[in-house]
């Protein structure tokens, strides 16, 4: 396949607007939800051959909440990731191990998503059960990065990221069990906020686990779209155990203490990643914030424990699939990564009590980071988006696991501890691919992350895929 830049921006009802702008046009009756849905469906069809981001297209028109007109994002077209149930649509979890039937119920988070007013046009593709950091499959065609189609869009929300980056929709659902909102945001030049655990309605898969790693959210092209979604979601359901977030509308007005981390204890960041983070630090200092070096208290033992827990999830999938997913579930059809993780866990299952004890203790270590800092600035990933094939589930398991550990060297900390983190576009790599930077904060402090994101976006608006200057 030719290596190209692909987008669907054009002179239609969607134009180049973000979700907030489109919702305002709908409210002013300058455009209808039906017109926006038709334009998005046409754009999805336009990019499908190159990017393959859609798992399922809704038949009979987009799905909306009965009281959707009350949502702040009413009429804006979007997609759900294909691991959340929406009644009447299949949920495949990206696997060939069973044939998905239309869901009989709508998951709690999907109700919250619809409650913001968004109109769901279908489901987006993810790697098998969201376990990989690239949206690739053992046999099916991969999802590709709109900025360079020879490269990965990240995962596991890679289908959603490809749609948003390519201009099909301005906002799409994503969820994050080890970085799966923030990784595709970094790979595709998007904004991706993983909220504090419990900020949104709990994910059905995550809350069954001893440690709930999974949080839901969205991928967007503008900070204000992310802020608008979380404000609208909070109006649907607010967790009284967390500080209210409300609608964040711009930069904050106080200096912030920022701890700078460039390398992980597990991996030395590559040149483009290091430059993106260091130049973001310089920009933040110019704005009046204090940036000092920091060290993450999570090293090799944390990585081994997280990998073990990752294997535990694969083991549960393989052993409970017939009960929880479908009677026709066939564990023998799971891909090489899921199978390898399952077998690796089975060899060391006696370690589980110690693993769970240490992972639970990580929350206190995470909280300790914010005694001297308000925010930690780091890379999202240790290197730029890899080419398609580098993280294929067909790579020998041992080699694939080592590649993943070297690549996903920062994001899992927030999943284990429940802390919020946001991925933002940084300076691009020399080959034109996006590079993401990551901001983390204490539990419940999404506001400070969004305020810094607004400041960085205002200081230097994100690069746009549709601009000639963005060409590879």
Tab-separated table of C-alpha atoms in Angstrom:
chain	number	residue	atom	x	y	z
A	1	UNK	CA	0.000	0.000	0.000
A	2	UNK	CA	1.246	3.495	-0.845
A	3	UNK	CA	2.457	5.590	2.072
A	4	UNK	CA	0.176	8.611	2.030
A	5	UNK	CA	-1.612	11.208	4.108
A	6	UNK	CA	-5.384	10.658	4.105
A	7	UNK	CA	-8.188	12.930	5.249
A	8	UNK	CA	-11.830	13.596	4.386
A	9	UNK	CA	-12.132	17.317	5.159
A	10	UNK	CA	-14.187	19.090	2.524
A	11	UNK	CA	-16.913	21.584	1.728
A	12	UNK	CA	-19.877	19.766	3.254
A	13	UNK	CA	-22.056	20.215	6.334
A	14	UNK	CA	-19.198	19.253	8.661
A	15	UNK	CA	-16.637	21.589	7.114
A	16	UNK	CA	-13.612	21.931	9.385
A	17	UNK	CA	-15.661	22.560	12.539
A	18	UNK	CA	-15.096	20.948	15.899
A	19	UNK	CA	-17.944	19.440	17.913
A	20	UNK	CA	-18.707	22.593	19.911
A	21	UNK	CA	-19.047	24.629	16.714
A	22	UNK	CA	-21.269	22.004	15.093
A	23	UNK	CA	-23.528	21.839	18.146
A	24	UNK	CA	-23.887	25.632	17.988
A	25	UNK	CA	-24.853	25.435	14.305
A	26	UNK	CA	-27.467	22.780	15.106
A	27	UNK	CA	-28.865	24.878	17.930
A	28	UNK	CA	-29.102	27.889	15.608
A	29	UNK	CA	-30.853	25.671	13.019
A	30	UNK	CA	-28.193	26.467	10.431
A	31	UNK	CA	-27.620	22.754	9.887
A	32	UNK	CA	-29.590	19.666	10.901
A	33	UNK	CA	-28.356	16.546	12.711
A	34	UNK	CA	-29.425	14.520	9.670
A	35	UNK	CA	-27.203	16.614	7.390
A	36	UNK	CA	-24.237	16.167	9.713
A	37	UNK	CA	-24.802	12.417	9.962
A	38	UNK	CA	-25.018	12.070	6.181
A	39	UNK	CA	-21.804	14.041	5.698
A	40	UNK	CA	-19.977	11.948	8.305
A	41	UNK	CA	-21.194	8.685	6.762
A	42	UNK	CA	-19.951	9.844	3.359
A	43	UNK	CA	-16.584	10.781	4.822
A	44	UNK	CA	-16.295	7.407	6.554
A	45	UNK	CA	-16.887	5.673	3.248
A	46	UNK	CA	-14.296	7.921	1.603
A	47	UNK	CA	-11.463	6.886	3.965
A	48	UNK	CA	-12.413	3.250	4.512
A	49	UNK	CA	-10.204	1.751	1.819
A	50	UNK	CA	-7.113	3.525	3.153
A	51	UNK	CA	-7.698	3.460	6.916
A	52	UNK	CA	-10.266	0.705	7.739
A	53	UNK	CA	-11.443	2.371	10.988
A	54	UNK	CA	-15.115	1.285	11.162
A	55	UNK	CA	-16.243	-2.026	12.650
A	56	UNK	CA	-19.976	-1.528	12.210
A	57	UNK	CA	-22.097	1.152	10.541
A	58	UNK	CA	-25.530	1.795	12.044
A	59	UNK	CA	-28.451	0.837	9.855
A	60	UNK	CA	-31.520	3.036	9.791
A	61	UNK	CA	-29.759	6.208	10.860
A	62	UNK	CA	-27.694	7.297	13.881
A	63	UNK	CA	-28.576	6.319	17.430
A	64	UNK	CA	-29.439	9.108	19.856
A	65	UNK	CA	-30.766	9.343	23.400
A	66	UNK	CA	-34.525	9.922	23.755
A	67	UNK	CA	-33.792	13.234	25.488
A	68	UNK	CA	-30.739	13.955	23.358
A	69	UNK	CA	-31.819	17.477	22.415
A	70	UNK	CA	-30.982	18.554	25.961
A	71	UNK	CA	-27.334	17.549	25.578
A	72	UNK	CA	-24.669	20.173	24.980
A	73	UNK	CA	-23.387	18.269	21.923
A	74	UNK	CA	-26.805	17.517	20.442
A	75	UNK	CA	-26.703	16.476	16.809
A	76	UNK	CA	-22.927	16.015	16.523
A	77	UNK	CA	-22.079	12.710	14.796
A	78	UNK	CA	-19.764	10.296	16.566
A	79	UNK	CA	-18.841	6.625	17.003
A	80	UNK	CA	-18.582	4.213	19.924
A	81	UNK	CA	-15.610	1.907	20.279
A	82	UNK	CA	-16.514	-1.723	19.595
A	83	UNK	CA	-16.084	-2.916	23.182
A	84	UNK	CA	-19.090	-1.105	24.699
A	85	UNK	CA	-22.640	-2.402	24.305
A	86	UNK	CA	-25.283	-0.364	22.515
A	87	UNK	CA	-28.591	-2.167	22.157
A	88	UNK	CA	-29.138	-3.423	18.630
A	89	UNK	CA	-25.491	-3.208	17.585
A	90	UNK	CA	-22.997	-6.088	17.843
A	91	UNK	CA	-19.984	-5.802	20.152
A	92	UNK	CA	-17.110	-7.817	18.690
A	93	UNK	CA	-14.242	-6.718	20.977
A	94	UNK	CA	-12.022	-6.925	17.897
A	95	UNK	CA	-11.801	-10.720	18.010
A	96	UNK	CA	-12.566	-13.622	15.707
A	97	UNK	CA	-13.106	-15.976	18.658
A	98	UNK	CA	-16.894	-15.582	18.504
A	99	UNK	CA	-19.587	-14.167	16.237
A	100	UNK	CA	-21.195	-11.201	17.955
A	101	UNK	CA	-24.967	-10.831	18.029
A	102	UNK	CA	-26.779	-7.513	18.457
A	103	UNK	CA	-26.534	-6.411	22.086
A	104	UNK	CA	-29.723	-6.703	24.128
A	105	UNK	CA	-28.905	-3.789	26.389
A	106	UNK	CA	-27.091	-0.477	26.408
A	107	UNK	CA	-24.149	-0.198	28.789
A	108	UNK	CA	-24.241	2.489	31.464
A	109	UNK	CA	-21.404	4.448	29.917
A	110	UNK	CA	-23.043	4.306	26.470
A	111	UNK	CA	-26.152	5.878	28.031
A	112	UNK	CA	-23.965	8.630	29.476
A	113	UNK	CA	-22.291	9.100	26.078
A	114	UNK	CA	-25.650	9.446	24.346
A	115	UNK	CA	-26.812	11.737	27.143
A	116	UNK	CA	-24.336	14.381	25.978
A	117	UNK	CA	-26.377	14.662	22.778
A	118	UNK	CA	-23.924	12.864	20.503
A	119	UNK	CA	-25.377	10.786	17.656
A	120	UNK	CA	-23.754	7.358	17.224
A	121	UNK	CA	-23.162	6.311	13.613
A	122	UNK	CA	-21.584	2.955	14.454
A	123	UNK	CA	-18.650	1.221	16.140
A	124	UNK	CA	-14.888	1.660	15.672
A	125	UNK	CA	-12.278	-1.079	15.387
A	126	UNK	CA	-9.910	-2.100	18.167
A	127	UNK	CA	-7.266	-4.845	18.462
A	128	UNK	CA	-8.387	-8.068	20.085
A	129	UNK	CA	-9.930	-7.173	23.477
A	130	UNK	CA	-7.922	-3.961	23.484
A	131	UNK	CA	-4.751	-5.740	24.602
A	132	UNK	CA	-2.374	-4.413	21.941
A	133	UNK	CA	-0.907	-0.927	21.436
A	134	UNK	CA	-1.497	-1.061	17.686
A	135	UNK	CA	-4.825	-1.725	15.972
A	136	UNK	CA	-3.639	-4.772	14.052
A	137	UNK	CA	-5.044	-8.247	13.622
A	138	UNK	CA	-3.845	-11.759	12.952
A	139	UNK	CA	-5.674	-11.936	9.611
A	140	UNK	CA	-7.875	-8.865	9.008
A	141	UNK	CA	-6.495	-5.643	7.566
A	142	UNK	CA	-5.066	-3.180	10.090
A	143	UNK	CA	-6.308	0.294	10.946
A	144	UNK	CA	-3.837	2.818	9.559
A	145	UNK	CA	-2.613	6.239	10.642
A	146	UNK	CA	-4.103	9.097	8.567
A	147	UNK	CA	-0.844	11.065	8.810
A	148	UNK	CA	1.158	8.231	7.221
A	149	UNK	CA	-0.735	5.130	6.212
A	150	UNK	CA	2.365	2.953	6.526
A	151	UNK	CA	2.285	3.542	10.290
A	152	UNK	CA	0.166	2.598	13.279
A	153	UNK	CA	-2.564	4.893	14.660
A	154	UNK	CA	-1.950	3.427	18.107
A	155	UNK	CA	-4.462	1.444	20.115
A	156	UNK	CA	-6.612	0.183	21.433
A	157	UNK	CA	-8.831	3.091	20.364
A	158	UNK	CA	-7.089	3.218	16.993
A	159	UNK	CA	-10.265	3.143	14.916
A	160	UNK	CA	-11.692	6.121	16.774
A	161	UNK	CA	-8.412	8.027	16.476
A	162	UNK	CA	-8.199	7.435	12.730
A	163	UNK	CA	-11.761	8.722	12.213
A	164	UNK	CA	-11.216	11.889	14.238
A	165	UNK	CA	-7.770	12.687	12.833
A	166	UNK	CA	-9.004	12.148	9.268
A	167	UNK	CA	-11.943	14.501	9.779
A	168	UNK	CA	-14.767	11.962	9.552
A	169	UNK	CA	-16.170	13.103	12.908
A	170	UNK	CA	-14.833	15.681	15.375
A	171	UNK	CA	-15.174	13.460	18.443
A	172	UNK	CA	-15.303	9.713	19.088
A	173	UNK	CA	-15.419	7.370	22.062
A	174	UNK	CA	-12.246	5.822	23.406
A	175	UNK	CA	-11.347	3.907	26.539
A	176	UNK	CA	-8.108	3.311	28.357
A	177	UNK	CA	-6.858	0.274	30.256
A	178	UNK	CA	-3.121	0.861	29.776
A	179	UNK	CA	-3.005	3.998	27.647
A	180	UNK	CA	-5.646	3.357	25.016
A	181	UNK	CA	-7.047	6.901	24.960
A	182	UNK	CA	-3.668	8.583	25.221
A	183	UNK	CA	-1.625	6.317	22.919
A	184	UNK	CA	-3.790	6.824	19.791
A	185	UNK	CA	-4.108	10.525	20.647
A	186	UNK	CA	-0.306	10.764	20.598
A	187	UNK	CA	-0.002	8.792	17.367
A	188	UNK	CA	-2.669	10.788	15.527
A	189	UNK	CA	-2.128	14.342	16.799
A	190	UNK	CA	-5.252	14.477	18.982
A	191	UNK	CA	-6.369	15.432	22.481
A	192	UNK	CA	-7.065	12.450	24.748
A	193	UNK	CA	-7.990	12.780	28.432
A	194	UNK	CA	-8.059	9.672	30.615
A	195	UNK	CA	-10.106	10.867	33.577
A	196	UNK	CA	-9.784	9.935	37.235
A	197	UNK	CA	-11.145	6.479	37.999
A	198	UNK	CA	-14.854	6.933	38.744
A	199	UNK	CA	-15.246	10.296	36.987
A	200	UNK	CA	-17.539	8.679	34.393
A	201	UNK	CA	-19.924	5.738	34.684
A	202	UNK	CA	-17.760	2.655	35.393
A	203	UNK	CA	-16.850	0.507	32.413
A	204	UNK	CA	-18.596	-2.889	32.390
A	205	UNK	CA	-15.367	-4.816	31.742
A	206	UNK	CA	-13.153	-2.944	34.172
A	207	UNK	CA	-15.360	-3.127	37.230
A	208	UNK	CA	-15.280	-6.941	37.181
A	209	UNK	CA	-11.531	-6.859	37.857
A	210	UNK	CA	-9.740	-6.795	41.242
A	211	UNK	CA	-8.111	-3.534	40.137
A	212	UNK	CA	-10.213	-1.547	37.688
A	213	UNK	CA	-7.802	-0.302	35.017
A	214	UNK	CA	-10.383	0.881	32.489
A	215	UNK	CA	-11.804	4.371	32.114
A	216	UNK	CA	-13.814	5.784	29.228
A	217	UNK	CA	-13.465	9.103	27.451
A	218	UNK	CA	-13.171	10.640	24.008
A	219	UNK	CA	-10.674	11.617	21.341
A	220	UNK	CA	-10.979	15.104	19.868
A	221	UNK	CA	-9.150	17.645	17.717
A	222	UNK	CA	-9.651	20.554	20.149
A	223	UNK	CA	-9.317	20.982	23.896
A	224	UNK	CA	-12.707	22.671	24.104
A	225	UNK	CA	-14.401	19.577	22.639
A	226	UNK	CA	-12.850	17.395	25.348
A	227	UNK	CA	-13.848	19.901	28.038
A	228	UNK	CA	-17.389	20.162	26.642
A	229	UNK	CA	-17.823	16.391	26.604
A	230	UNK	CA	-16.770	15.955	30.227
A	231	UNK	CA	-18.978	18.824	31.365
A	232	UNK	CA	-21.957	17.328	29.509
A	233	UNK	CA	-21.201	13.847	30.856
A	234	UNK	CA	-21.060	15.266	34.387
A	235	UNK	CA	-24.511	16.775	33.960
A	236	UNK	CA	-25.758	13.272	33.115
A	237	UNK	CA	-24.075	11.710	36.166
A	238	UNK	CA	-21.644	13.227	38.669
A	239	UNK	CA	-19.546	11.192	41.081
A	240	UNK	CA	-19.984	12.903	44.484
A	241	UNK	CA	-16.718	11.369	45.637
A	242	UNK	CA	-14.708	13.584	43.272
A	243	UNK	CA	-14.398	17.367	43.003
A	244	UNK	CA	-16.891	18.680	40.430
A	245	UNK	CA	-15.270	19.460	37.096
A	246	UNK	CA	-17.807	21.713	35.404
A	247	UNK	CA	-17.081	23.358	32.060
A	248	UNK	CA	-13.442	24.386	31.703
A	249	UNK	CA	-13.280	27.157	29.095
A	250	UNK	CA	-9.690	28.362	28.967
A	251	UNK	CA	-6.254	28.574	30.606
A	252	UNK	CA	-5.915	28.919	34.356
A	253	UNK	CA	-4.720	32.085	36.070
A	254	UNK	CA	-2.150	30.724	38.502
A	255	UNK	CA	1.352	29.307	38.065
A	256	UNK	CA	1.629	25.531	38.257
A	257	UNK	CA	4.496	23.436	39.650
A	258	UNK	CA	5.467	20.934	36.957
A	259	UNK	CA	7.736	17.926	37.365
A	260	UNK	CA	9.571	17.023	34.159
A	261	UNK	CA	10.203	13.377	33.244
A	262	UNK	CA	11.842	12.618	29.892
A	263	UNK	CA	12.859	8.978	30.224
A	264	UNK	CA	11.080	6.045	31.826
A	265	UNK	CA	12.952	3.636	34.094
A	266	UNK	CA	12.064	1.106	31.394
A	267	UNK	CA	13.088	2.952	28.244
A	268	UNK	CA	15.131	5.903	27.013
A	269	UNK	CA	12.935	8.129	24.866
A	270	UNK	CA	13.919	8.607	21.226
A	271	UNK	CA	15.074	11.957	19.838
A	272	UNK	CA	11.757	13.310	18.487
A	273	UNK	CA	9.952	12.353	21.703
A	274	UNK	CA	12.602	13.973	23.897
A	275	UNK	CA	12.502	17.185	21.840
A	276	UNK	CA	8.697	17.366	21.971
A	277	UNK	CA	8.628	17.044	25.764
A	278	UNK	CA	11.541	19.411	26.415
A	279	UNK	CA	10.142	22.094	24.119
A	280	UNK	CA	6.736	21.775	25.778
A	281	UNK	CA	8.502	22.326	29.105
A	282	UNK	CA	10.174	25.452	27.704
A	283	UNK	CA	6.822	26.807	26.515
A	284	UNK	CA	5.250	26.193	29.916
A	285	UNK	CA	8.134	27.993	31.628
A	286	UNK	CA	7.650	30.954	29.278
A	287	UNK	CA	4.011	31.062	30.425
A	288	UNK	CA	5.171	31.495	34.017
A	289	UNK	CA	4.972	27.922	35.294
A	290	UNK	CA	7.798	26.374	37.291
A	291	UNK	CA	9.336	23.260	35.706
A	292	UNK	CA	11.811	21.094	37.631
A	293	UNK	CA	13.185	17.583	37.028
A	294	UNK	CA	11.205	14.727	38.569
A	295	UNK	CA	11.581	10.960	38.866
A	296	UNK	CA	8.837	8.370	38.533
A	297	UNK	CA	8.814	5.890	41.438
A	298	UNK	CA	7.757	3.039	39.126
A	299	UNK	CA	10.409	0.795	37.619
A	300	UNK	CA	11.024	-2.747	36.459
A	301	UNK	CA	9.008	-4.381	39.237
A	302	UNK	CA	5.963	-2.260	38.413
A	303	UNK	CA	6.315	-3.188	34.735
A	304	UNK	CA	6.550	-6.911	35.523
A	305	UNK	CA	3.520	-6.696	37.799
A	306	UNK	CA	1.478	-4.804	35.214
A	307	UNK	CA	2.423	-7.347	32.547
A	308	UNK	CA	1.362	-10.150	34.876
A	309	UNK	CA	-1.978	-8.442	35.468
A	310	UNK	CA	-2.338	-7.925	31.715
A	311	UNK	CA	-1.875	-11.695	31.367
A	312	UNK	CA	-4.487	-12.261	34.067
A	313	UNK	CA	-6.987	-10.309	31.950
A	314	UNK	CA	-6.147	-12.443	28.906
A	315	UNK	CA	-6.562	-15.584	31.040
A	316	UNK	CA	-10.010	-14.437	32.225
A	317	UNK	CA	-11.083	-13.713	28.650
A	318	UNK	CA	-10.017	-17.145	27.460
A	319	UNK	CA	-11.579	-19.043	30.351
A	320	UNK	CA	-14.858	-17.133	30.747
A	321	UNK	CA	-15.584	-16.234	27.119
A	322	UNK	CA	-18.288	-18.885	26.710
A	323	UNK	CA	-20.143	-17.552	29.757
A	324	UNK	CA	-19.642	-13.791	29.508
A	325	UNK	CA	-19.476	-13.304	25.741
A	326	UNK	CA	-21.068	-16.080	23.702
A	327	UNK	CA	-21.602	-19.849	24.002
A	328	UNK	CA	-19.813	-20.211	20.676
A	329	UNK	CA	-16.622	-18.567	21.952
A	330	UNK	CA	-13.507	-20.484	20.799
A	331	UNK	CA	-10.337	-19.777	22.776
A	332	UNK	CA	-8.338	-21.539	20.051
A	333	UNK	CA	-9.075	-18.621	17.709
A	334	UNK	CA	-7.529	-15.963	19.962
A	335	UNK	CA	-4.570	-14.162	18.431
A	336	UNK	CA	-0.912	-14.625	19.309
A	337	UNK	CA	-0.735	-11.777	21.810
A	338	UNK	CA	-3.803	-12.839	23.807
A	339	UNK	CA	-2.690	-16.474	23.749
A	340	UNK	CA	0.860	-15.605	24.752
A	341	UNK	CA	-0.288	-13.421	27.635
A	342	UNK	CA	-2.646	-16.150	28.824
A	343	UNK	CA	0.066	-18.806	28.798
A	344	UNK	CA	2.577	-16.512	30.449
A	345	UNK	CA	0.118	-15.828	33.275
A	346	UNK	CA	-0.706	-19.517	33.689
A	347	UNK	CA	2.978	-20.313	34.284
A	348	UNK	CA	3.206	-17.724	37.080
A	349	UNK	CA	-0.298	-17.550	38.541
A	350	UNK	CA	1.119	-18.191	42.029
A	351	UNK	CA	2.467	-14.614	41.947
A	352	UNK	CA	-1.015	-13.054	41.813
A	353	UNK	CA	-1.411	-12.157	45.524
A	354	UNK	CA	1.911	-10.295	45.579
A	355	UNK	CA	1.209	-8.607	42.251
A	356	UNK	CA	-2.164	-7.310	43.439
A	357	UNK	CA	-0.697	-6.131	46.746
A	358	UNK	CA	2.090	-4.162	45.037
A	359	UNK	CA	-0.150	-2.683	42.347
A	360	UNK	CA	-2.597	-1.470	44.986
A	361	UNK	CA	0.274	0.166	46.875
A	362	UNK	CA	1.222	2.100	43.722
A	363	UNK	CA	-1.625	4.540	44.350
A	364	UNK	CA	0.138	5.920	47.425
A	365	UNK	CA	3.394	6.323	45.484
A	366	UNK	CA	1.501	8.150	42.744
A	367	UNK	CA	-0.108	10.491	45.272
A	368	UNK	CA	3.360	11.230	46.660
A	369	UNK	CA	4.405	12.720	43.316
A	370	UNK	CA	1.957	15.566	43.888
A	371	UNK	CA	3.223	16.685	47.266
A	372	UNK	CA	5.876	18.754	45.472
A	373	UNK	CA	4.279	19.023	42.012
A	374	UNK	CA	0.854	19.952	40.678
A	375	UNK	CA	1.464	18.183	37.365
A	376	UNK	CA	3.951	15.727	35.866
A	377	UNK	CA	5.004	16.330	32.241
A	378	UNK	CA	6.325	13.289	30.380
A	379	UNK	CA	6.174	11.537	27.012
A	380	UNK	CA	3.088	9.492	26.171
A	381	UNK	CA	5.228	6.834	24.497
A	382	UNK	CA	8.955	6.158	24.428
A	383	UNK	CA	9.182	6.436	20.637
A	384	UNK	CA	7.267	7.674	17.618
A	385	UNK	CA	4.450	5.625	16.021
A	386	UNK	CA	5.875	2.376	14.623
A	387	UNK	CA	5.258	1.056	11.132
A	388	UNK	CA	2.428	-1.381	10.581
A	389	UNK	CA	3.731	-4.859	11.404
A	390	UNK	CA	6.077	-3.854	14.230
A	391	UNK	CA	3.410	-4.655	16.843
A	392	UNK	CA	1.438	-7.213	14.848
A	393	UNK	CA	-0.045	-10.056	16.934
A	394	UNK	CA	1.741	-12.361	14.481
A	395	UNK	CA	5.170	-11.280	15.799
A	396	UNK	CA	6.686	-13.961	18.044
A	397	UNK	CA	5.203	-13.428	21.508
A	398	UNK	CA	8.443	-12.845	23.421
A	399	UNK	CA	9.657	-10.260	20.934
A	400	UNK	CA	6.250	-8.573	20.722
A	401	UNK	CA	6.004	-8.303	24.494
A	402	UNK	CA	9.445	-6.723	24.736
A	403	UNK	CA	8.583	-4.243	21.978
A	404	UNK	CA	5.395	-3.287	23.803
A	405	UNK	CA	7.206	-2.819	27.123
A	406	UNK	CA	9.766	-0.528	25.493
A	407	UNK	CA	7.037	1.458	23.692
A	408	UNK	CA	4.299	1.745	26.341
A	409	UNK	CA	6.649	2.854	29.104
A	410	UNK	CA	4.656	5.699	30.726
A	411	UNK	CA	0.866	5.416	30.485
A	412	UNK	CA	-0.001	2.298	32.581
A	413	UNK	CA	0.834	4.104	35.841
A	414	UNK	CA	-2.337	6.196	35.558
A	415	UNK	CA	-4.471	3.096	34.953
A	416	UNK	CA	-3.189	1.197	37.970
A	417	UNK	CA	-3.372	4.206	40.299
A	418	UNK	CA	-6.554	5.735	38.857
A	419	UNK	CA	-4.973	9.154	38.324
A	420	UNK	CA	-5.946	11.412	35.402
A	421	UNK	CA	-3.685	11.983	32.415
A	422	UNK	CA	-4.028	13.888	29.167
A	423	UNK	CA	-2.193	13.390	25.863
A	424	UNK	CA	-1.639	16.483	23.732
A	425	UNK	CA	0.037	17.065	20.384
A	426	UNK	CA	3.692	18.051	20.690
A	427	UNK	CA	6.215	18.922	18.059
A	428	UNK	CA	6.046	16.563	15.071
A	429	UNK	CA	8.778	14.088	14.196
A	430	UNK	CA	10.954	14.692	11.160
A	431	UNK	CA	8.905	12.231	9.098
A	432	UNK	CA	5.715	14.231	9.747
A	433	UNK	CA	4.204	11.820	12.264
A	434	UNK	CA	2.664	13.328	15.408
A	435	UNK	CA	4.422	13.067	18.761
A	436	UNK	CA	2.385	13.314	21.952
A	437	UNK	CA	3.197	14.806	25.333
A	438	UNK	CA	1.550	13.707	28.570
A	439	UNK	CA	0.368	15.624	31.625
A	440	UNK	CA	-0.651	13.797	34.828
A	441	UNK	CA	-2.276	15.208	37.959
A	442	UNK	CA	-3.568	14.086	41.339
A	443	UNK	CA	-6.914	12.320	41.591
A	444	UNK	CA	-9.826	14.593	40.735
A	445	UNK	CA	-7.634	17.320	39.223
A	446	UNK	CA	-8.669	17.133	35.567
A	447	UNK	CA	-9.320	20.883	35.651
A	448	UNK	CA	-5.626	21.764	35.929
A	449	UNK	CA	-4.835	19.410	33.022
A	450	UNK	CA	-7.472	21.012	30.804
A	451	UNK	CA	-6.357	24.529	31.761
A	452	UNK	CA	-2.760	23.746	30.776
A	453	UNK	CA	-4.001	22.086	27.582
A	454	UNK	CA	-5.976	25.223	26.685
A	455	UNK	CA	-2.858	27.348	27.300
A	456	UNK	CA	-0.649	25.164	25.093
A	457	UNK	CA	-3.252	25.066	22.316
A	458	UNK	CA	-3.665	28.876	22.402
A	459	UNK	CA	0.102	29.376	22.394
A	460	UNK	CA	0.626	27.156	19.358
A	461	UNK	CA	-2.517	25.702	17.735
A	462	UNK	CA	-2.272	22.033	16.894
A	463	UNK	CA	-0.985	21.087	13.443
A	464	UNK	CA	-3.840	20.240	11.054
A	465	UNK	CA	-3.753	17.266	8.728
A	466	UNK	CA	-5.638	19.171	6.020
A	467	UNK	CA	-3.033	21.932	5.741
A	468	UNK	CA	-0.446	21.729	2.991
A	469	UNK	CA	2.262	22.477	5.554
A	470	UNK	CA	1.334	19.262	7.349
A	471	UNK	CA	2.150	17.070	4.360
A	472	UNK	CA	4.721	14.309	4.777
